[in-house]
Structure formats: structure tokens, C-alpha cells
């Protein structure tokens, strides 16, 4: 494999990924659900934001038990989202704007309505029986082992007609495929080729670390730290049901296939501790995914000391050739502004867009959407509906984009499938475009700054010790040195580090002002020191 040198970094190292949740971006046909034509109609907005690639959550035919992550046909488009004409039109429009398009590839499981599964469950002797994971009851007549589904309850579902259990890591409507079967691997390679031939620039691979299970299906060990306040899934440590050594060979095969198509990119959804997470890069000789998604900004407390450690440990865990990445929000995680407040959400945006590594930005975070109240009768997320007392519902991150102050926030002429953010009349794209101090303008200016200064995208990274509550680091490239100082506290902090020399303030989370060594509450700055003459 040819490694790009300094001057010619691939787009996915320099660029920024923007996640679109198609159900909730823009409805074009008045059914209350977003669609492909809607996305195309809003592409100028995305391009003007200044991102480089769009990743679309699943758009394939699906009964929508898990809102598209239950795929019934990998090579189709769900009529809710449009058809191939709409898809081809969207991808040309994306490319015409110099953007890339990534699709969601959901290899671990299909829908229980996928023809493969319908065949598999039709009879024990069906040729597709072994495409899924079927097991006899255990000796006592119960489930084959103690594995728990990520959405709660046993991972095993009894099939009365054929007298066996099938495995599902998520809903029972999402049976797990058997990737040890070469026919499955071949069928899925054909799926990847189908979309690559159609011009997509890569894939985000859903729950990649789940893809292979231990051959002997042993019980998972109990998690000693489990309490009833956390999800049932976490009762057990998923030692035997995830992250098996054989999965890496599959991930390398997927990479080989994608590499045949030139500069395409694989992003892997992987939740693991650093030392196991970094193995998903593979090796220079046998690479796997380009970007194993790094969710640590979502998972850790918003504290400077903690984040300093997180960043240092993550950087240290990367293989030499591995390019880092950072994710701040997604359709699965609580909104960043809901978690840390709007003022700190600006600091978080500055962090995301100035750390070393490809940032992934989730739709709506650029507007600072925070907590959304969803009346119980409108909640749709199956994870929440199965474990309603835990407060883990994902609906509040999936609400429709508020575009303007018109009916239904300009998202749809019909009542949207989920209500928009409570404050949509004030917090929407049109209103923020008209306000130079808005979060949207702030994001746009940060993205423009990042593009104008390669130090912020491909530059080196050096952590500074910083003061209490302050994260500080230097990004350097080609003789330019930019300093990022972020006050994670809601009180002013002195920052001795910067008393000498006069710094030019390139960006601020607050109104720009000359820097005097003090950081105001919730202030983050990107600084450039005068070059020595
Ligand atoms: C991933 C998706 C999530 C989905 C799950 C099962 O984590 O991001 O939305 O529910 O996989 O496919």
C-alpha cells in the first residue's frame, strides 16, 4: 500500500465528516420523515458549513424496528427515503460540491425480514440455515448461554418451528449473521462492491467489533461493577460475544476490497479500551479500517484533567501509521449541549475541530441543540422502550433539523415523526444564519479556520501542562504554530503560560478580544504567536 507523504494527505485525514440522520434532516414529500431528495435540497447548507464528507445513517429497505439498522435488503433504498434515481441524483450533487459520501454498512445483523433470514428460519436443512447463528437449547432446556442483548433481555430467541434458538446481539428483529460462513462473506463483499460501483466514497461500519463470536459460545463473565442503574447489557463483560481475534481478518478483507477502488475510506464503529481499539487499524502490511471511531469525548467527564489523560493515552495507543479521529455526537449519544451546556458546547466544538485527528460532527450540534423534551407517547427508540427507567433514550438526539420558523420548523409539511427541539422557533438554521454570534456561525468560522491552517488538521500535536481546568496544546505545521487554550470551567482562569509575547487571537468561543493571559469563563481560544524574525 502506498503511504501518502506530508504534502498529499488523503482527504479523510484532512477533512471533517458530517453525520446525517436521514429520517431527520429534511422531508421533501410531506410524510413527516426525512428523505434523500430532502438531503439533496439542503446540500448547499452542508457545503457552506465547510465539512468534507457526509455519512448517511442507513437508507436501505427496512421494517425500521431499529430505524434502518435492521436491513431487509442491502442493495436497495427504502421507499421512505426515495429510490435509486434519488440516490444517484444525491451522489452526483454531493460530488459536484466537492464532498464525499459515506454509507452505513450494517454487517453484524440483518432484519428478521431479510430474505436470507426468512430462508434460514424456514427449515434446519435450508442452505441458508448456517448464514445465521442457530443453537440447540442448553442441557437444561434453556437458552444456549447467558449472553445479553445490547437492548436488554437474552441474546437468544426461540424459533418454535425449527426447535432452535437464534442469536441477536440487538433486537430479536435483528438476527446476527454468521461471518464464519464463507458464503456470508461473499454475499457481503458483493454488497460493498454494489455501492462502491455506484460511486460511494466509503462506509461507516456498524458495530464492527461484534462481527464474530467465540466458536464455543461460552458464558460471558459477570461484570463486578454492574448496578441496576446501568443497562442490562452491562451485567456481563462481552468477552466472548465481541472482539474475537478472527474478526480482524474479516476487517482486513473488507479493507482489501475497498482498496481496489482507490481512495475510499472505512470508518469502524468500535467501543473498546485503547489497547484493543487500536488493533482495528491492522498493520501497514495488512491494514484494516482507516478510522476506528473514537468516542472518548462522549464517554468521559468534561474535565480538563480527565480529558488531558484521555487525549494523551489515546495518542500513545495509536500505531505509528494510524490516523486519529474524534467524535462528539451521534444518533446514539446524548447531545453535547444537553450534557455540558451551550457555553461549554462551544469549547467542545473548538476542541473537536482543533485536536489532531479527523472530526465527526453530528447534524444539529452545529446549532447547539440541547435537551429535547419528548412526550412519553411519542418516544420511538426501541432501546428506550425496552428499558424505560434508565433514561438512555436516543430519540432526543434524533429530532428533526429545525430549518426556520415556518410550520414544523421547515422540516416537513406534515407532523414530523419526532417533535423538533423545544426552542426551535429561536434555535433554527435561518435564525442563526442571521446572527453573527450564533453557534452556527461559530462552527462555520472554526471549520474555515481549520481549512485555512493545515496546522489544525494535519499538524503535529503537543499537549501543554495548562492551568487548573484549562486544556492547552500546540499544533504545528510548516513553520506555523497555533496554540489552543480551552477553559472548561465556568469561572475565569489565569493562564500564566501566555504572559510573554503577543498572541493574535484567531478564534474565540466568546467575542474576540486581545489576549492578556486570562481566560474568561467558558472561553476557548486559538492563538498564533508572532513568528520570530
Ligand atoms: C449501532 C448503531 C445503533 C444501532 C446499533 C444496532 O450502534 O449506531 O443506532 O441501534 O448499532 O445496529
XYZ file of C-alpha atoms and ligand atoms in Angstrom:
545
model
C 0.000 0.000 0.000
C 1.316 3.436 -0.877
C 1.556 5.754 2.108
C 0.809 9.389 1.330
C 3.617 11.758 2.272
C 3.241 15.046 4.165
C 2.188 17.139 1.189
C -0.531 14.796 -0.026
C -2.560 13.653 2.923
C -5.696 11.771 1.907
C -8.954 13.703 2.227
C -10.120 11.692 5.210
C -7.100 12.802 7.244
C -7.519 16.489 6.421
C -11.279 16.517 6.282
C -14.290 16.664 8.566
C -17.140 14.152 8.466
C -20.727 15.312 8.982
C -23.245 12.687 10.057
C -26.725 12.991 8.603
C -29.554 11.004 10.162
C -31.750 10.789 7.049
C -35.070 10.401 8.881
C -34.499 13.765 10.498
C -32.664 16.017 8.056
C -35.274 17.248 5.567
C -38.565 15.812 4.379
C -39.375 16.515 0.735
C -42.624 14.576 0.233
C -44.718 15.578 3.223
C -44.760 12.292 5.126
C -43.042 13.644 8.241
C -39.872 11.619 7.636
C -36.702 12.954 6.032
C -35.557 11.561 2.688
C -32.812 11.631 0.046
C -34.376 14.393 -2.035
C -34.591 16.444 1.166
C -30.894 15.935 1.812
C -30.100 16.987 -1.740
C -32.194 20.114 -1.310
C -30.100 21.040 1.736
C -26.676 20.275 0.302
C -25.742 23.926 -0.085
C -26.166 24.272 3.648
C -23.822 21.337 4.253
C -21.259 22.618 1.766
C -21.373 26.115 3.265
C -20.804 24.656 6.706
C -17.376 23.683 5.451
C -17.304 19.928 6.032
C -15.735 17.466 3.602
C -17.815 14.306 3.765
C -21.306 13.216 4.637
C -22.031 9.930 6.332
C -25.639 8.805 5.985
C -27.168 6.512 8.592
C -28.922 3.558 6.854
C -31.177 4.288 3.889
C -31.876 0.655 2.912
C -35.230 -1.153 2.884
C -36.081 -1.912 6.478
C -39.057 -2.615 8.723
C -37.487 0.163 10.867
C -37.584 -1.806 14.119
C -34.235 -0.123 14.850
C -34.779 2.732 12.392
C -32.834 1.259 9.499
C -30.187 -0.663 11.448
C -32.378 -3.682 10.668
C -31.681 -4.068 6.958
C -34.020 -6.156 4.789
C -32.131 -5.582 1.518
C -28.556 -4.306 1.444
C -28.787 -3.289 -2.202
C -31.928 -1.223 -2.190
C -33.318 2.085 -0.965
C -36.261 2.192 1.414
C -39.215 3.915 -0.322
C -39.488 6.131 2.742
C -36.157 7.673 1.693
C -36.619 7.549 -2.084
C -35.317 5.354 -4.872
C -32.189 4.854 -6.964
C -32.976 7.874 -9.056
C -32.948 9.996 -5.906
C -29.796 8.285 -4.699
C -27.904 8.770 -7.959
C -29.003 12.354 -8.096
C -27.858 12.890 -4.491
C -24.441 11.355 -5.010
C -23.802 13.448 -8.141
C -24.884 16.570 -6.307
C -22.602 15.675 -3.380
C -19.654 15.117 -5.694
C -20.422 18.252 -7.689
C -19.845 20.213 -4.493
C -16.516 18.510 -3.876
C -17.934 16.497 -0.981
C -17.702 12.762 -0.318
C -20.493 10.370 0.566
C -20.167 7.522 3.052
C -22.900 4.971 3.632
C -23.642 2.930 6.719
C -22.736 -0.736 6.287
C -24.509 -2.967 8.815
C -22.730 -6.324 8.611
C -23.355 -7.846 12.050
C -27.065 -8.457 11.627
C -29.913 -8.203 9.162
C -33.597 -7.625 9.711
C -35.602 -10.753 10.546
C -37.485 -9.832 7.353
C -34.391 -10.124 5.166
C -34.983 -12.906 2.594
C -31.777 -14.583 3.820
C -33.214 -14.930 7.307
C -36.659 -15.952 6.082
C -34.934 -18.794 4.244
C -32.640 -19.583 7.141
C -35.509 -19.957 9.582
C -37.686 -21.902 7.139
C -36.028 -25.266 7.854
C -32.973 -26.704 9.538
C -31.842 -28.120 6.218
C -32.262 -24.899 4.294
C -28.981 -23.964 2.537
C -29.035 -20.583 4.308
C -29.524 -22.109 7.776
C -25.859 -21.581 8.599
C -25.882 -17.958 7.394
C -27.161 -17.090 10.869
C -26.253 -18.381 14.314
C -28.560 -21.211 15.358
C -28.062 -23.284 18.510
C -29.855 -26.061 20.327
C -31.148 -25.389 23.822
C -28.645 -25.944 26.623
C -28.665 -29.219 28.576
C -31.334 -27.858 30.968
C -33.545 -26.951 28.034
C -32.995 -23.178 28.304
C -31.067 -20.626 26.266
C -27.673 -21.777 24.890
C -25.683 -19.379 27.113
C -26.021 -16.267 29.300
C -25.405 -13.620 26.633
C -27.490 -10.476 26.973
C -28.689 -8.365 24.065
C -27.428 -4.770 23.915
C -31.037 -3.675 24.155
C -31.784 -5.889 27.197
C -33.015 -9.464 27.597
C -31.405 -12.673 26.362
C -29.493 -12.584 23.069
C -31.279 -15.800 22.095
C -34.707 -16.091 20.525
C -36.535 -19.392 20.368
C -37.834 -20.470 16.978
C -40.740 -22.798 17.586
C -40.995 -24.100 14.037
C -37.445 -25.430 13.793
C -36.769 -26.019 17.502
C -33.605 -23.958 17.855
C -32.524 -20.575 19.167
C -31.014 -17.841 17.007
C -28.599 -15.207 18.231
C -29.327 -11.475 18.167
C -26.919 -9.013 19.735
C -29.576 -6.285 19.432
C -33.340 -6.705 18.913
C -34.829 -10.090 18.169
C -35.778 -8.490 14.837
C -32.022 -8.204 14.133
C -30.610 -11.746 13.864
C -26.796 -11.910 13.805
C -25.172 -13.152 10.623
C -22.608 -15.948 10.801
C -19.442 -14.363 9.390
C -17.569 -17.662 9.813
C -19.563 -18.861 6.805
C -17.678 -18.018 3.559
C -20.972 -17.614 1.678
C -21.944 -14.778 4.007
C -18.590 -13.113 3.459
C -19.021 -13.399 -0.294
C -22.549 -12.040 -0.224
C -21.429 -9.078 1.857
C -18.468 -8.407 -0.448
C -20.976 -8.190 -3.287
C -22.916 -5.611 -1.253
C -19.813 -3.468 -0.787
C -18.997 -3.694 -4.489
C -22.542 -2.777 -5.392
C -22.271 0.575 -3.612
C -18.636 1.250 -4.493
C -19.525 0.721 -8.148
C -22.299 3.259 -7.662
C -19.720 5.785 -6.542
C -19.798 5.907 -2.750
C -16.573 7.067 -1.134
C -16.590 4.654 1.763
C -18.526 3.184 4.634
C -19.106 3.596 8.305
C -19.253 0.012 9.535
C -21.862 -0.608 12.209
C -20.771 -2.451 15.410
C -17.718 -3.877 13.703
C -16.273 -5.408 16.867
C -19.378 -7.602 17.220
C -18.940 -9.307 13.883
C -17.516 -12.666 15.095
C -18.378 -14.589 18.271
C -16.304 -17.169 20.145
C -16.690 -20.504 18.387
C -17.635 -22.402 21.560
C -20.188 -19.796 22.797
C -19.023 -19.831 26.451
C -20.935 -17.813 29.057
C -19.721 -14.226 29.371
C -18.286 -13.390 32.828
C -20.304 -11.238 35.224
C -19.368 -7.566 35.442
C -18.499 -6.914 39.102
C -19.249 -3.191 38.661
C -22.784 -3.605 37.371
C -25.622 -1.791 39.141
C -29.317 -1.746 38.149
C -28.835 1.912 37.168
C -26.914 0.926 34.061
C -28.090 -1.069 31.089
C -28.796 -4.758 31.414
C -26.208 -5.415 28.712
C -23.506 -4.313 31.146
C -24.355 -7.071 33.640
C -21.852 -9.135 31.689
C -18.446 -8.409 30.206
C -18.795 -9.103 26.493
C -15.586 -11.125 26.390
C -16.791 -13.980 24.209
C -19.530 -12.268 22.205
C -17.384 -9.421 20.788
C -13.829 -8.522 19.701
C -12.731 -12.008 18.696
C -9.315 -12.405 17.020
C -10.926 -13.829 13.854
C -12.795 -10.558 13.308
C -9.570 -8.790 12.403
C -9.034 -10.997 9.360
C -12.517 -10.086 8.166
C -11.905 -6.415 8.710
C -8.656 -6.729 6.698
C -10.540 -8.472 3.876
C -13.090 -5.677 3.761
C -10.207 -3.209 3.552
C -8.562 -5.149 0.698
C -11.785 -4.995 -1.256
C -12.296 -1.282 -0.657
C -8.659 -0.532 -1.567
C -9.267 -1.983 -5.021
C -11.374 1.117 -5.619
C -8.641 3.671 -4.877
C -9.023 6.322 -2.231
C -12.082 5.159 -0.306
C -12.418 5.151 3.450
C -13.606 2.767 6.136
C -14.772 4.067 9.471
C -15.445 1.393 12.082
C -17.862 1.695 14.972
C -15.851 0.135 17.784
C -16.221 0.629 21.529
C -13.168 -0.883 23.263
C -10.339 0.159 25.568
C -7.397 1.756 23.730
C -5.109 -1.258 23.547
C -7.808 -3.365 21.882
C -9.297 -0.474 19.930
C -6.028 0.349 18.186
C -5.737 -3.187 16.799
C -8.526 -2.365 14.367
C -6.092 -0.261 12.353
C -4.339 -3.519 11.475
C -0.723 -3.208 10.376
C 0.867 -1.283 7.484
C 1.152 -4.592 5.589
C -2.365 -5.711 6.463
C -4.418 -2.597 7.186
C -7.993 -2.742 8.485
C -10.209 0.297 8.970
C -8.804 3.771 8.335
C -10.665 5.305 11.235
C -11.822 3.185 14.164
C -14.324 5.631 15.643
C -13.046 7.171 18.867
C -15.929 8.029 21.206
C -13.894 9.122 24.206
C -15.067 12.738 24.177
C -18.587 11.369 24.561
C -17.740 8.810 27.213
C -15.599 10.835 29.595
C -16.329 13.510 32.167
C -15.993 17.044 30.837
C -12.978 17.921 32.977
C -9.652 19.278 31.770
C -7.542 16.839 33.797
C -9.530 13.851 32.645
C -9.511 14.914 29.001
C -5.786 15.603 29.116
C -5.272 11.999 30.176
C -7.749 10.681 27.610
C -6.044 12.538 24.772
C -2.545 11.505 25.867
C -3.498 7.839 26.350
C -5.288 7.695 23.024
C -2.410 9.343 21.147
C 0.034 6.957 22.825
C -2.047 3.924 21.855
C -2.078 4.699 18.127
C 0.135 2.648 15.840
C 2.723 4.784 14.022
C 0.748 4.748 10.797
C -2.665 5.115 12.495
C -4.508 8.387 11.981
C -6.577 9.545 14.994
C -10.201 10.668 14.975
C -12.683 12.199 17.403
C -16.467 12.037 17.656
C -18.526 14.489 19.691
C -22.082 13.410 18.971
C -24.162 10.826 17.147
C -27.665 9.478 16.748
C -26.903 7.173 19.690
C -25.408 9.625 22.193
C -26.927 12.452 24.233
C -26.452 15.878 22.631
C -23.225 17.566 23.722
C -25.046 20.821 24.566
C -27.505 18.849 26.716
C -24.630 17.273 28.562
C -22.351 20.255 29.245
C -24.437 23.337 28.406
C -24.260 25.677 25.451
C -21.278 27.744 26.599
C -19.130 24.658 27.045
C -20.534 23.167 23.823
C -18.655 25.967 22.058
C -15.496 24.962 23.872
C -16.201 21.359 22.854
C -16.591 22.412 19.210
C -13.233 24.153 19.377
C -11.674 21.064 20.911
C -13.206 18.725 18.321
C -12.054 20.872 15.422
C -8.518 21.528 16.649
C -7.460 18.152 18.047
C -5.184 16.011 15.904
C -7.465 13.640 14.017
C -10.489 13.541 11.755
C -13.527 15.070 13.481
C -17.025 13.685 13.056
C -19.749 16.203 13.620
C -23.371 15.203 14.177
C -26.214 17.110 12.484
C -27.785 19.724 14.731
C -24.813 20.055 17.078
C -23.751 22.997 14.928
C -26.925 24.716 16.149
C -26.224 23.847 19.768
C -29.397 21.783 20.129
C -29.588 20.713 23.760
C -32.045 18.612 25.750
C -35.321 17.965 23.939
C -38.498 17.052 25.768
C -40.204 14.146 24.086
C -43.625 13.280 25.458
C -43.640 9.613 26.529
C -46.269 8.713 23.926
C -44.006 9.984 21.133
C -40.898 8.073 22.171
C -39.830 5.644 19.478
C -36.363 4.338 20.301
C -36.567 0.562 20.893
C -33.617 0.697 23.278
C -35.551 3.092 25.495
C -38.877 1.296 25.127
C -37.290 -1.941 26.331
C -35.554 -0.305 29.322
C -37.688 2.771 30.027
C -36.410 3.575 33.511
C -32.772 4.131 32.594
C -33.063 7.470 30.798
C -30.999 6.181 27.868
C -33.473 7.086 25.129
C -31.867 8.076 21.826
C -34.907 9.923 20.417
C -33.776 13.234 21.900
C -30.702 13.165 19.644
C -32.731 12.207 16.591
C -35.190 15.077 16.404
C -35.751 16.841 13.058
C -33.389 19.600 11.938
C -35.001 22.972 12.633
C -34.508 24.962 9.428
C -36.618 28.051 10.016
C -39.584 29.469 11.892
C -42.161 28.136 9.444
C -44.530 25.263 10.166
C -42.756 22.196 11.626
C -39.516 24.151 11.648
C -39.323 23.906 7.845
C -38.534 20.204 8.178
C -41.802 18.900 6.774
C -45.277 19.988 5.793
C -46.609 17.118 7.914
C -46.160 16.489 11.611
C -42.601 15.161 11.955
C -42.014 11.603 13.200
C -40.390 13.117 16.304
C -41.003 16.630 17.597
C -38.284 19.224 16.905
C -36.203 20.778 19.696
C -38.414 22.716 22.156
C -36.705 26.011 21.312
C -36.859 25.567 17.509
C -38.549 28.925 16.985
C -35.361 30.575 18.221
C -32.854 27.839 17.554
C -33.012 27.090 13.864
C -30.773 27.472 10.831
C -32.371 30.643 9.401
C -32.287 32.496 12.713
C -28.704 31.503 13.369
C -27.609 32.459 9.878
C -28.887 35.952 10.578
C -26.963 36.173 13.862
C -23.181 36.513 13.552
C -22.763 35.456 17.191
C -24.669 32.186 16.756
C -23.345 28.677 17.269
C -23.785 28.039 13.557
C -21.535 30.963 12.628
C -19.074 29.823 15.248
C -18.924 26.330 13.719
C -18.575 27.754 10.233
C -15.730 30.002 11.303
C -13.931 27.162 13.069
C -14.280 24.935 10.034
C -12.968 27.716 7.807
C -10.058 28.308 10.171
C -9.221 24.626 10.133
C -9.216 24.629 6.362
C -7.072 27.751 6.155
C -4.484 26.444 8.644
C -3.226 22.932 7.918
C -1.558 23.042 11.361
C -5.058 22.417 12.772
C -5.791 19.428 10.584
C -2.559 17.649 9.721
C -0.137 19.440 12.059
C 1.751 17.861 14.927
C 0.232 17.868 18.392
C 1.873 18.717 21.710
C -0.037 18.883 24.967
C 0.895 21.716 27.316
C 0.528 21.386 31.052
C -2.103 24.140 31.235
C -3.561 25.543 34.450
C -6.347 24.017 36.520
C -9.438 23.472 34.333
C -7.515 24.540 31.250
C -6.672 22.289 28.328
C -3.848 23.687 26.249
C -1.946 22.326 23.281
C 0.093 23.365 20.283
C -0.498 22.357 16.670
C 2.384 22.922 14.290
C 2.858 22.560 10.587
C 5.170 24.017 8.038
C 6.601 26.682 10.353
C 3.220 27.724 11.721
C 2.491 27.197 15.370
C -1.037 27.544 16.719
C -1.907 27.373 20.404
C -5.290 26.204 21.603
C -6.309 27.099 25.144
C -9.660 25.985 26.472
C -11.186 26.921 29.802
C -13.507 24.099 30.806
C -14.636 25.981 33.905
C -17.462 28.460 34.191
C -15.165 30.886 36.012
C -12.233 32.898 34.725
C -8.841 31.205 34.893
C -5.401 32.702 34.782
C -3.166 31.166 32.212
C 0.471 32.062 33.082
C 1.702 30.132 30.124
C 0.908 33.003 27.830
C 2.181 36.067 29.579
C 5.072 36.537 27.250
C 4.735 37.531 23.658
C 1.736 38.993 21.983
C -0.634 36.477 20.571
C -3.008 37.068 17.738
C -6.445 35.631 18.534
C -7.574 33.610 15.518
C -10.770 32.290 17.099
C -12.658 32.621 20.328
C -15.702 30.934 21.806
C -16.705 34.394 23.072
C -16.337 37.764 21.399
C -12.821 38.178 20.063
C -10.630 40.419 22.222
C -6.898 40.864 22.712
C -5.458 38.084 24.839
C -3.937 39.137 28.157
C -3.166 35.829 29.830
C -6.603 35.420 31.382
C -9.309 33.126 30.122
C -12.862 34.210 30.798
C -15.433 31.680 31.974
C -16.117 29.143 29.175
C -13.558 30.768 26.934
C -11.590 28.885 24.369
C -9.045 30.493 22.072
C -6.941 29.624 19.082
C -3.828 31.775 19.203
C -0.955 32.487 16.899
C 2.241 33.905 18.253
C 4.208 36.275 16.096
C 6.898 34.449 14.170
C 10.385 35.169 15.380
C 12.310 37.363 12.987
C -25.068 0.871 16.143
C -25.964 1.983 15.663
C -27.193 1.991 16.516
C -27.899 0.668 16.350
C -26.972 -0.493 16.656
C -27.518 -1.796 16.176
O -24.599 1.072 17.421
O -25.260 3.189 15.695
O -28.054 3.047 16.193
O -29.014 0.600 17.174
O -25.729 -0.341 16.009
O -27.435 -1.887 14.779
